[in-house]
Short mmCIF file of C-alpha atoms in Angstrom, two decimals:
data_model
loop_
_atom_site.label_atom_id
_atom_site.label_comp_id
_atom_site.label_asym_id
_atom_site.label_seq_id
_atom_site.Cartn_x
_atom_site.Cartn_y
_atom_site.Cartn_z
CA MET A 98 -15.39 33.54 11.39
CA ARG A 99 -13.08 34.43 8.47
CA GLU A 100 -10.40 35.37 10.88
CA LEU A 101 -10.64 32.03 12.72
CA VAL A 102 -10.38 30.20 9.42
CA ARG A 103 -7.32 32.17 8.48
CA ARG A 104 -5.67 31.59 11.80
CA ILE A 105 -6.20 27.90 11.61
CA ASP A 106 -4.80 27.68 8.08
CA ALA A 107 -1.84 29.83 9.05
CA ALA A 108 -1.07 27.72 12.17
CA THR A 109 -1.15 24.39 10.32
CA PRO A 110 2.53 23.13 9.57
CA PRO A 111 3.13 23.00 5.87
CA GLY A 112 4.02 19.29 5.90
CA ARG A 113 0.96 18.22 7.77
CA ASP A 114 -1.15 15.53 6.07
CA ARG A 115 -4.58 17.15 6.33
CA ALA A 116 -6.24 14.18 4.68
CA LEU A 117 -5.28 11.97 7.64
CA ASP A 118 -7.10 14.28 9.95
CA ALA A 119 -10.20 14.17 7.63
CA VAL A 120 -10.14 10.31 7.80
CA ARG A 121 -9.80 10.31 11.58
CA ALA A 122 -12.67 12.86 11.86
CA TRP A 123 -14.96 10.56 9.79
CA GLY A 124 -13.82 7.66 11.99
CA ILE A 125 -15.10 9.45 15.03
CA LEU A 126 -18.15 10.87 13.47
CA GLY A 127 -19.16 7.45 12.16
CA VAL A 128 -18.99 6.02 15.66
CA VAL A 129 -21.02 8.87 17.07
CA LEU A 130 -23.76 8.76 14.50
CA GLY A 131 -23.78 5.05 14.56
CA HIS A 132 -24.37 4.87 18.27
CA TRP A 133 -27.11 7.52 18.03
CA LEU A 134 -28.84 5.66 15.32
CA VAL A 135 -28.66 2.02 16.50
CA THR A 136 -29.04 2.57 20.23
CA ALA A 137 -32.46 3.01 21.79
CA LEU A 138 -33.44 3.49 25.43
CA VAL A 139 -36.92 2.19 25.65
CA ALA A 140 -39.21 3.26 28.60
CA ASP A 141 -41.03 0.31 30.05
CA GLY A 142 -43.01 0.92 33.30
CA GLY A 143 -40.61 3.36 34.66
CA THR A 144 -37.46 1.42 33.63
CA LEU A 145 -35.12 2.19 30.73
CA HIS A 146 -33.59 -0.76 28.86
CA GLY A 147 -31.44 -0.79 25.71
CA ALA A 148 -32.67 -1.91 22.31
CA SER A 149 -31.51 -1.72 18.77
CA PRO A 150 -33.45 -1.08 15.54
CA LEU A 151 -31.15 -3.67 13.81
CA GLN A 152 -32.82 -6.30 16.05
CA HIS A 153 -36.32 -5.40 14.79
CA GLN A 154 -35.68 -4.04 11.33
CA PRO A 155 -32.97 -6.10 9.50
CA ARG A 156 -33.27 -3.97 6.45
CA LEU A 157 -31.33 -1.30 8.35
CA VAL A 158 -28.29 -3.42 8.44
CA PRO A 159 -26.55 -1.35 5.71
CA LEU A 160 -26.36 1.44 8.27
CA SER A 161 -23.72 -0.64 10.09
CA TRP A 162 -21.59 -0.70 6.87
CA ILE A 163 -21.58 3.09 6.80
CA PHE A 164 -21.03 3.94 10.44
CA GLN A 165 -18.78 1.15 11.71
CA THR A 166 -15.59 3.20 11.13
CA LEU A 167 -13.24 2.03 13.84
CA ALA A 168 -10.74 0.53 11.36
CA LEU A 169 -10.19 4.03 9.88
CA PHE A 170 -9.27 5.38 13.33
CA PHE A 171 -6.81 2.56 13.93
CA LEU A 172 -5.34 3.07 10.50
CA VAL A 173 -4.59 6.81 11.29
CA SER A 174 -3.46 5.97 14.87
CA GLY A 175 -0.98 3.41 13.59
CA GLN A 176 0.58 5.91 11.18
CA VAL A 177 0.65 8.72 13.69
CA ALA A 178 2.12 6.55 16.60
CA ALA A 179 4.81 5.08 14.33
CA THR A 180 5.75 8.47 12.98
CA GLY A 181 5.70 10.02 16.38
CA TYR A 182 7.77 7.44 18.04
CA ALA A 183 10.45 7.60 15.21
CA ARG A 184 10.64 11.30 15.66
CA ALA A 185 10.86 10.95 19.53
CA ARG A 186 13.78 8.61 19.08
CA GLU A 187 15.54 11.07 16.82
CA ARG A 188 15.07 13.87 19.52
CA GLY A 189 16.49 11.55 22.16
CA THR A 190 13.16 11.11 23.90
CA SER A 191 12.89 7.87 25.79
CA TYR A 192 10.09 5.35 25.23
CA ARG A 193 8.84 5.96 28.75
CA GLN A 194 8.56 9.72 28.12
CA TRP A 195 6.84 9.22 24.82
CA MET A 196 4.41 6.71 26.08
CA GLY A 197 3.71 8.69 29.23
CA ALA A 198 2.80 11.78 27.25
CA ARG A 199 0.43 9.80 25.02
CA THR A 200 -1.13 7.97 27.92
CA ALA A 201 -1.69 11.21 29.82
CA ARG A 202 -3.59 12.69 26.80
CA LEU A 203 -6.07 9.78 27.09
CA ALA A 204 -6.12 9.36 30.84
CA ARG A 205 -7.08 12.92 31.77
CA PRO A 206 -10.42 13.13 29.82
CA VAL A 207 -11.29 9.53 30.74
CA ALA A 208 -10.77 10.21 34.52
CA VAL A 209 -13.09 13.22 34.29
CA LEU A 210 -15.79 11.06 32.59
CA LEU A 211 -15.45 8.39 35.34
CA VAL A 212 -15.60 10.91 38.12
CA VAL A 213 -18.65 12.71 36.71
CA TRP A 214 -20.53 9.50 36.12
CA GLY A 215 -19.44 8.07 39.59
CA VAL A 216 -21.12 11.10 41.16
CA ALA A 217 -24.08 10.95 38.83
CA ALA A 218 -24.66 7.19 39.40
CA SER A 219 -24.51 7.60 43.21
CA ALA A 220 -27.00 10.48 43.00
CA MET A 221 -29.38 8.48 40.86
CA ALA A 222 -29.09 5.45 43.12
CA ALA A 223 -29.76 7.52 46.18
CA GLY A 224 -32.68 9.18 44.31
CA GLY A 225 -34.48 5.82 43.74
CA VAL A 226 -33.49 5.12 40.16
CA ASP A 227 -34.00 1.43 39.65
CA ALA A 228 -31.02 -0.93 39.26
CA GLN A 229 -31.97 -1.98 35.64
CA THR A 230 -32.02 1.62 34.45
CA LEU A 231 -28.83 2.44 36.13
CA ARG A 232 -27.08 -0.63 34.66
CA THR A 233 -28.29 0.35 31.23
CA LEU A 234 -26.94 3.91 31.47
CA LEU A 235 -23.59 2.88 32.84
CA ASP A 236 -23.13 0.22 30.17
CA LEU A 237 -23.65 2.86 27.54
CA VAL A 238 -21.08 5.14 29.11
CA LEU A 239 -18.51 2.44 29.85
CA SER A 240 -18.73 0.16 26.92
CA PRO A 241 -16.97 2.56 24.47
CA LEU A 242 -13.96 2.55 26.68
CA TRP A 243 -12.80 -0.83 25.41
CA PHE A 244 -11.73 1.07 22.30
CA LEU A 245 -9.44 3.22 24.30
CA LEU A 246 -7.87 0.25 26.17
CA VAL A 247 -7.06 -1.49 22.90
CA LEU A 248 -5.73 1.79 21.42
CA THR A 249 -3.49 2.30 24.49
CA GLY A 250 -2.22 -1.25 24.28
CA LEU A 251 -1.40 -1.03 20.59
CA THR A 252 0.29 2.39 21.10
CA ALA A 253 2.37 0.85 23.93
CA ALA A 254 3.43 -1.98 21.52
CA THR A 255 4.30 0.37 18.73
CA PRO A 256 8.13 -0.24 18.95
CA LEU A 257 7.40 -3.97 18.63
CA VAL A 258 4.64 -3.92 15.85
CA ALA A 259 5.73 -0.93 13.79
CA ARG A 260 7.43 -3.37 11.39
CA LEU A 261 4.92 -6.15 11.71
CA HIS A 262 3.27 -6.96 8.33
CA PRO A 263 -0.56 -6.76 8.57
CA LEU A 264 -0.92 -10.27 7.19
CA TRP A 265 0.39 -11.83 10.53
CA PRO A 266 -2.40 -10.56 12.71
CA LEU A 267 -4.87 -11.22 9.93
CA LEU A 268 -3.78 -14.92 9.97
CA VAL A 269 -4.35 -15.03 13.77
CA VAL A 270 -7.95 -13.82 13.29
CA ALA A 271 -8.45 -16.32 10.51
CA LEU A 272 -7.06 -19.18 12.71
CA VAL A 273 -9.16 -18.17 15.64
CA ASP A 274 -12.33 -18.09 13.61
CA LEU A 275 -11.48 -21.44 12.17
CA VAL A 276 -11.27 -22.90 15.65
CA ARG A 277 -14.36 -21.17 16.93
CA PHE A 278 -16.70 -21.71 14.01
CA ALA A 279 -15.46 -24.47 11.70
CA LEU A 280 -14.11 -26.78 14.39
CA GLY A 281 -16.60 -26.07 17.00
CA GLY A 282 -14.02 -24.94 19.49
CA PRO A 283 -14.60 -22.86 22.66
CA ALA A 284 -15.53 -19.18 22.43
CA TRP A 285 -12.81 -17.85 24.66
CA PRO A 286 -10.04 -17.78 21.95
CA GLY A 287 -12.10 -15.16 20.16
CA TRP A 288 -10.85 -12.58 22.65
CA LEU A 289 -7.42 -12.87 21.08
CA THR A 290 -8.91 -11.08 17.99
CA VAL A 291 -9.68 -7.97 20.05
CA ALA A 292 -5.99 -7.17 19.74
CA ALA A 293 -5.14 -9.01 16.57
CA GLY A 294 -8.19 -7.73 14.65
CA TRP A 295 -7.44 -4.11 15.22
CA LEU A 296 -3.76 -4.65 14.82
CA VAL A 297 -4.33 -5.20 11.13
CA PRO A 298 -5.34 -1.62 10.32
CA TYR A 299 -2.87 -0.34 12.99
CA CYS A 300 -0.02 -2.13 11.17
CA LEU A 301 -1.24 -0.84 7.83
CA GLY A 302 -0.82 2.65 9.25
CA ALA A 303 2.58 1.87 10.69
CA ALA A 304 3.69 0.49 7.33
CA ARG A 305 2.53 3.79 5.66
CA ALA A 306 4.68 5.67 8.12
CA ARG A 307 7.65 3.73 6.89
CA GLY A 308 6.88 4.56 3.23
CA ARG A 309 5.41 1.08 2.61
CA LEU A 310 2.02 0.10 1.26
CA SER A 311 1.29 3.66 0.11
CA GLY A 312 0.60 3.23 -3.59
CA ARG A 313 -2.81 3.18 -5.19
CA ALA A 314 -2.35 -0.51 -5.96
CA THR A 315 -2.39 -1.13 -2.19
CA GLY A 316 -5.62 0.84 -1.86
CA TRP A 317 -7.38 -1.11 -4.63
CA THR A 318 -6.06 -4.45 -3.32
CA LEU A 319 -7.47 -3.74 0.17
CA LEU A 320 -10.77 -2.33 -1.22
CA ILE A 321 -11.53 -5.13 -3.63
CA GLY A 322 -9.97 -7.94 -1.63
CA GLY A 323 -11.54 -6.86 1.60
CA ALA A 324 -15.01 -6.28 0.06
CA ALA A 325 -14.93 -9.66 -1.73
CA THR A 326 -13.92 -11.53 1.36
CA THR A 327 -16.57 -9.88 3.41
CA VAL A 328 -19.33 -10.66 0.92
CA ALA A 329 -18.11 -14.34 0.60
CA LEU A 330 -17.98 -14.81 4.46
CA VAL A 331 -21.54 -13.27 4.80
CA LEU A 332 -23.17 -15.15 1.88
CA TRP A 333 -21.38 -18.57 2.13
CA ALA A 334 -19.79 -18.88 5.51
CA GLY A 335 -22.71 -17.82 7.73
CA TYR A 336 -21.13 -14.58 9.18
CA PRO A 337 -23.69 -11.96 10.19
CA ALA A 338 -24.27 -9.13 7.73
CA SER A 339 -24.27 -6.51 10.39
CA MET A 340 -20.87 -5.07 11.18
CA VAL A 341 -22.03 -4.14 14.71
CA GLY A 342 -23.38 -6.28 17.43
CA VAL A 343 -27.23 -6.96 17.44
CA PRO A 344 -28.86 -7.93 20.67
CA GLY A 345 -29.87 -11.57 20.78
CA ALA A 346 -27.76 -12.52 17.74
CA ALA A 347 -25.80 -15.84 18.13
CA VAL A 348 -22.58 -14.19 16.67
CA SER A 349 -21.35 -10.57 16.72
CA ASN A 350 -18.87 -9.45 14.04
CA LEU A 351 -17.52 -6.86 16.54
CA ASN A 352 -17.52 -8.43 20.01
CA PRO A 353 -14.93 -9.86 19.44
CA PRO A 354 -13.89 -8.94 15.94
CA THR A 355 -14.37 -11.71 13.40
CA LEU A 356 -12.58 -12.23 10.11
CA ALA A 357 -15.63 -10.61 8.40
CA ALA A 358 -15.15 -7.44 10.45
CA VAL A 359 -11.37 -7.40 9.84
CA ALA A 360 -12.00 -7.84 6.06
CA PHE A 361 -14.55 -5.09 6.01
CA GLY A 362 -12.13 -2.90 7.90
CA ALA A 363 -9.51 -3.61 5.33
CA ALA A 364 -11.85 -2.53 2.48
CA GLN A 365 -12.55 0.65 4.43
CA CYS A 366 -8.92 1.36 4.73
CA GLY A 367 -8.44 0.71 1.06
CA ALA A 368 -11.11 3.21 0.22
CA ALA A 369 -9.58 5.80 2.55
CA LEU A 370 -6.10 5.37 0.93
CA LEU A 371 -7.60 5.94 -2.53
CA LEU A 372 -9.45 9.10 -1.29
CA LEU A 373 -6.29 10.68 0.29
CA GLY A 374 -5.31 12.50 -2.95
CA PRO A 375 -8.77 14.10 -3.51
CA LEU A 376 -9.06 14.86 0.18
CA ARG A 377 -5.66 16.73 0.18
CA ARG A 378 -6.78 18.75 -2.73
CA ALA A 379 -10.17 19.60 -1.15
CA LEU A 380 -8.41 20.50 2.18
CA ARG A 381 -6.28 23.18 0.63
CA ARG A 382 -9.28 25.35 1.01
CA PRO A 383 -9.02 27.11 4.37
CA ALA A 384 -12.63 26.95 5.19
CA VAL A 385 -12.81 23.14 4.46
CA TRP A 386 -9.78 22.56 6.50
CA ALA A 387 -11.03 24.53 9.39
CA ALA A 388 -14.22 22.32 9.46
CA VAL A 389 -11.90 19.29 9.85
CA ALA A 390 -9.31 20.75 12.17
CA LEU A 391 -11.51 22.13 14.87
CA PRO A 392 -13.30 18.82 15.64
CA ASN A 393 -9.90 17.02 15.67
CA LEU A 394 -8.66 19.37 18.41
CA ARG A 395 -11.18 17.73 20.81
CA ALA A 396 -12.01 14.45 19.09
CA MET A 397 -11.63 12.44 22.35
CA THR A 398 -13.97 14.63 24.17
CA VAL A 399 -16.62 14.06 21.48
CA PHE A 400 -16.01 10.30 21.56
CA LEU A 401 -16.24 10.13 25.33
CA TRP A 402 -19.31 12.22 25.84
CA HIS A 403 -21.57 11.53 22.90
CA GLN A 404 -23.40 8.75 24.80
CA THR A 405 -23.88 10.98 27.75
CA ALA A 406 -25.34 13.70 25.52
CA MET A 407 -27.86 11.21 24.12
CA MET A 408 -28.79 9.90 27.55
CA ALA A 409 -29.23 13.45 28.92
CA VAL A 410 -31.66 14.27 26.11
CA THR A 411 -33.55 10.99 26.78
CA LEU A 412 -33.83 11.41 30.50
CA LEU A 413 -34.87 15.00 30.36
CA GLY A 414 -37.40 14.16 27.68
CA LEU A 415 -38.82 11.41 29.78
CA LEU A 416 -39.12 13.69 32.87
CA ALA A 417 -40.57 16.62 31.03
CA ALA A 418 -43.02 14.89 28.62
CA GLY A 419 -43.10 11.25 29.24
CA PRO A 420 -42.42 8.65 26.47
CA LEU A 421 -41.69 10.38 23.20
CA PRO A 422 -41.49 8.73 19.68
CA GLY A 423 -37.90 7.93 18.55
CA LEU A 424 -36.58 8.60 22.03
CA HIS A 425 -38.30 6.29 24.43
CA THR A 426 -40.33 3.98 22.07
CA ALA A 427 -39.31 0.49 20.72
CA PRO A 428 -37.30 0.82 17.52
CA ASP A 429 -39.62 -1.52 15.62
CA GLY A 430 -40.75 0.50 12.55
CA ALA A 431 -40.07 3.20 10.02
CA ALA A 432 -41.86 5.77 12.27
CA TRP A 433 -39.12 5.34 14.94
CA VAL A 434 -36.38 5.82 12.35
CA LEU A 435 -38.00 9.06 11.14
CA ALA A 436 -38.46 10.29 14.54
CA ARG A 437 -34.90 9.46 15.66
CA LEU A 438 -33.50 11.30 12.66
CA LEU A 439 -35.32 14.40 14.03
CA TRP A 440 -33.69 13.87 17.44
CA LEU A 441 -30.10 13.88 16.01
CA PRO A 442 -29.77 17.66 15.99
CA VAL A 443 -30.94 17.74 19.69
CA PHE A 444 -28.24 15.17 20.57
CA ALA A 445 -25.75 17.19 18.72
CA LEU A 446 -26.72 20.33 20.70
CA ALA A 447 -26.33 18.33 23.93
CA LEU A 448 -22.99 17.12 22.85
CA LEU A 449 -21.87 20.64 21.99
CA GLY A 450 -22.67 21.62 25.55
CA CYS A 451 -20.64 18.67 26.88
CA TRP A 452 -17.87 19.68 24.58
CA ALA A 453 -17.89 23.22 25.91
CA VAL A 454 -17.77 22.02 29.58
CA PHE A 455 -15.26 19.25 29.31
CA ARG A 456 -12.94 20.19 26.33
CA SER A 457 -10.31 21.84 28.60
CA TYR A 458 -9.39 18.40 29.99
CA GLU A 459 -8.15 17.21 26.59
CA LEU A 460 -4.88 18.55 25.15
CA ARG A 461 -4.95 21.41 27.70
CA GLY A 462 -4.07 24.63 26.08
CA ALA A 463 -4.17 23.24 22.53
CA LEU A 464 -6.43 25.90 21.31
CA ARG A 465 -4.26 28.62 22.62
CA GLY A 466 -2.61 29.89 19.42
CA LEU A 467 -4.26 26.95 17.57
CA ARG A 468 -1.21 24.74 17.96
CA LEU A 469 -2.21 22.14 15.47
CA ARG A 470 1.10 20.35 15.76
CA ARG A 471 -0.22 18.69 18.85
CA LEU A 472 -3.11 16.78 17.02
#
């Protein structure tokens, strides 16, 4: 283990910003843990259907404030993409080559996921699995892919948006919400915020790549301003307190993103910017850096397969022992929460198995020599 830690530290380029990797790692970890904690598969007469503890236990809403971390991932992605494109231009690499390489890094692991689940879904349908259960499982697998579609779109637009001030997409979100909620307009303009909402942290990252918005004053402004705006919108403008969708709720802050979700994401980005200095100091320790670097080498594999890991444990548990607390029961009480916490290590082991099987399809060969430059 010490030798692995030493190799990782030695292979890391001196100028690499390790703190950005830590922020990205927490962004992915937050999504994984959030899904595992707020997604339940309830067994009902041989059928599995989805449910959320947030629907039955509103006091758990603060969990969504901790684990809704997508803004952090878009912040880092914006900075990495803008920096990478600028360097590619300096090397004489064309936009088509640059974008093709980045798209391939996402497309290969996604294609493997779709093929595996295409075969699995066909086998389950042929084996008599009911349509409702199959729809529930496929929805859990496919729904996170919207994130990759948005990320790919924003990455493709990097040459156009790299110099765009984050206030412009923020104004688009505010205008759309004004039309939808204050003026009673149609719901469809809300889908404009799928791009505009996540463009705000992406542009923040791109601005940092140009040396803008990098001071601590920016971090405090984002943190305080974003947090105050979020609180005001929830308390006095009727926005939901949950930062993730809740089944049955009239409005979701995330689907599509509302002004409250964007303000909350800005506060998260501000906190992350303020923590970059302490993180850099902590990550000088080789063991701490290794704990961050290794997950980042296969972050997309973790993201793509974490729902499959949870579903595999759920299905195997149902077949082996019948309905189990925290796994197949309704998430309507404290007992479910305690039981679900005990299942998290089992989900993690299942995800480790998926990671071991499918990791080679992401950044093929990246572990060879621990070439961290490709992160």
